[in-house]
Protein backbone atom coordinates (compact mmCIF):
# COMPACT_ATOMS: atom_id res chain seq x y z
CA MET A 1 46.45 -164.66 210.96
CA ALA A 2 46.86 -163.04 207.55
CA VAL A 3 49.72 -160.61 207.06
CA GLU A 4 49.49 -157.90 204.43
CA PRO A 5 52.14 -157.80 201.69
CA LYS A 6 55.00 -155.39 202.36
CA THR A 7 56.79 -152.82 200.24
CA SER A 8 60.26 -153.53 198.83
CA THR A 9 61.47 -150.15 200.13
CA LEU A 10 64.45 -150.56 202.45
CA THR A 11 65.58 -153.87 200.94
CA LYS A 12 69.37 -153.76 201.26
CA VAL A 13 72.41 -155.25 199.51
CA TYR A 14 75.66 -155.93 201.38
CA TYR A 15 78.99 -157.61 200.69
CA GLY A 16 81.65 -158.98 203.02
CA GLU A 17 84.90 -160.92 203.05
CA THR A 18 83.34 -163.72 205.10
CA LYS A 19 79.85 -165.09 205.54
CA THR A 20 79.56 -164.12 209.21
CA GLY A 21 81.97 -161.18 209.50
CA GLU A 22 81.75 -157.45 208.86
CA ARG A 23 79.59 -156.33 205.93
CA THR A 24 79.50 -153.20 203.77
CA GLN A 25 76.18 -151.92 202.45
CA VAL A 26 75.86 -151.05 198.76
CA ALA A 27 73.94 -147.79 199.11
CA TYR A 28 71.31 -146.24 196.84
CA VAL A 29 70.31 -149.51 195.10
CA GLN A 30 67.68 -148.86 192.42
CA SER A 31 66.54 -152.42 191.73
CA ILE A 32 67.48 -156.03 192.35
CA PRO A 33 66.82 -158.44 189.49
CA GLU A 34 65.25 -161.87 189.83
CA PHE A 35 67.65 -164.21 191.60
CA LEU A 36 65.58 -167.20 192.77
CA THR A 37 64.98 -168.81 189.41
CA PRO A 38 63.77 -172.35 188.75
CA PRO A 39 65.98 -175.05 187.27
CA GLU A 40 65.78 -175.68 183.53
CA PRO A 41 63.38 -178.52 182.64
CA ILE A 42 64.54 -181.73 181.01
CA ASN A 43 62.10 -182.98 178.36
CA TRP A 44 61.71 -186.70 177.92
CA SER A 45 59.47 -189.20 176.20
CA ALA A 46 59.28 -192.91 175.54
CA LEU A 47 57.98 -195.15 172.79
CA ASP A 48 54.98 -196.30 174.84
CA ILE A 49 53.60 -192.82 175.74
CA ASP A 50 52.08 -190.36 173.31
CA ASP A 51 53.25 -187.12 174.89
CA GLU A 52 56.38 -185.44 176.11
CA ARG A 53 57.07 -185.09 179.84
CA GLN A 54 59.36 -182.93 181.96
CA ALA A 55 61.63 -183.47 184.91
CA THR A 56 63.51 -180.93 187.01
CA GLY A 57 66.95 -180.25 185.55
CA ARG A 58 69.86 -178.04 186.57
CA LYS A 59 69.90 -174.38 187.39
CA LYS A 60 71.80 -172.41 184.79
CA ALA A 61 74.69 -170.21 185.86
CA GLU A 62 73.40 -166.65 185.95
CA SER A 63 74.89 -163.25 186.51
CA MET A 64 72.96 -160.49 188.25
CA GLU A 65 73.04 -156.76 187.42
CA ILE A 66 72.30 -154.35 190.25
CA GLU A 67 71.92 -150.68 189.41
CA PHE A 68 72.72 -148.07 192.08
CA LEU A 69 73.04 -144.30 192.25
CA PHE A 70 76.61 -143.22 191.66
CA THR A 71 78.88 -141.97 194.42
CA GLN A 72 82.57 -141.91 193.62
CA GLU A 73 83.66 -143.41 196.97
CA GLN A 74 81.34 -146.40 196.70
CA TYR A 75 82.13 -146.84 193.00
CA GLN A 76 85.87 -146.95 193.79
CA LYS A 77 85.45 -149.53 196.59
CA LEU A 78 83.47 -151.80 194.27
CA LYS A 79 85.99 -151.19 191.45
CA ASP A 80 88.73 -152.38 193.85
CA LEU A 81 86.81 -155.66 194.30
CA GLN A 82 86.68 -155.98 190.51
CA THR A 83 90.38 -155.22 190.04
CA THR A 84 91.43 -157.89 192.53
CA ASN A 85 88.83 -160.33 191.14
CA LYS A 86 87.98 -161.04 194.76
CA ASN A 87 85.31 -163.64 195.45
CA VAL A 88 83.20 -162.16 198.28
CA HIS A 89 79.92 -162.93 200.02
CA TRP A 90 76.88 -160.95 198.84
CA PHE A 91 73.70 -160.52 200.89
CA ILE A 92 70.20 -159.36 199.92
CA GLN A 93 68.09 -158.54 202.98
CA LEU A 94 64.38 -157.71 203.00
CA PRO A 95 63.09 -154.81 205.12
CA GLU A 96 62.95 -155.31 208.90
CA GLU A 97 59.16 -154.91 209.00
CA THR A 98 58.75 -158.10 206.93
CA ALA A 99 60.32 -160.25 209.66
CA GLU A 100 58.17 -162.44 211.90
CA THR A 101 61.01 -162.37 214.46
CA ALA A 102 62.53 -158.97 215.21
CA GLY A 103 65.97 -158.57 213.68
CA LYS A 104 65.59 -161.58 211.40
CA PRO A 105 64.19 -160.56 208.01
CA LEU A 106 64.69 -163.03 205.16
CA THR A 107 68.23 -162.75 203.85
CA TRP A 108 69.78 -164.48 200.85
CA ASN A 109 73.53 -164.90 200.44
CA PHE A 110 75.94 -166.23 197.84
CA GLN A 111 79.53 -165.76 196.71
CA ALA A 112 80.40 -163.88 193.55
CA THR A 113 83.02 -161.85 191.75
CA CYS A 114 81.95 -158.57 190.22
CA TYR A 115 82.32 -156.11 187.35
CA VAL A 116 81.44 -152.44 187.84
CA GLY A 117 80.32 -150.22 184.98
CA MET A 118 78.24 -147.14 184.35
CA SER A 119 74.62 -147.17 183.24
CA GLU A 120 73.32 -144.91 180.51
CA ILE A 121 74.02 -141.24 181.17
CA ALA A 122 70.89 -139.41 180.10
CA MET A 123 69.46 -135.92 180.31
CA ASP A 124 67.30 -135.29 183.40
CA ASP A 125 68.39 -138.52 185.10
CA MET A 126 70.60 -139.44 188.03
CA LEU A 127 74.10 -140.81 187.44
CA LYS A 128 73.92 -144.57 187.95
CA ALA A 129 76.52 -147.28 188.17
CA LYS A 130 75.85 -150.95 187.55
CA ILE A 131 77.49 -153.90 189.24
CA THR A 132 77.35 -157.32 187.59
CA LEU A 133 77.72 -160.21 190.01
CA TYR A 134 79.09 -163.50 188.68
CA ARG A 135 77.58 -165.92 191.20
CA ASN A 136 79.63 -169.07 191.83
CA THR A 137 77.79 -170.68 194.76
CA ALA A 138 74.19 -171.62 195.42
CA VAL A 139 71.88 -168.98 196.88
CA GLU A 140 71.23 -169.73 200.57
CA GLU A 141 68.31 -168.34 202.57
CA THR A 142 68.45 -167.49 206.27
CA GLU A 143 66.36 -165.53 208.75
CA GLY A 144 68.63 -162.57 209.44
CA PHE A 145 72.32 -162.59 208.55
CA PRO A 146 74.14 -165.92 208.82
CA SER A 147 75.88 -166.36 212.15
CA GLU A 148 78.36 -168.86 213.56
CA THR A 149 75.42 -170.92 214.85
CA THR A 150 73.50 -170.94 211.53
CA VAL A 151 76.44 -171.72 209.24
């Protein structure tokens, strides 16, 4: 049975001290950049072939910038994470209506430290902050949030 594509509205970002514990939502997220990127290719050739070939290489270390509408309380909580250079778990969860099983939408998680800054302040625009995540683990995919049984 074919399922129609779904909107990205209500995709949520969370962070937490542990993978399976309490989480805090980062509210008013404006966009989430690409985070499932392919590994860099390795080019190779040999004397007995007339073309160049590729093999799968390593994934480059990448940071991720997430822009969100500014609220001072949320900004300060995220700034506290930056100040302590705390390595926490981050979660990106698709909207509930995308899940085949109720309560288990696709969720990606990874550990990262962060830096919080302000986006451009422009006339006729909302105040926006920007958090840069310095990912230091692989991105894992689960259906719903990770639990003690899925870890």
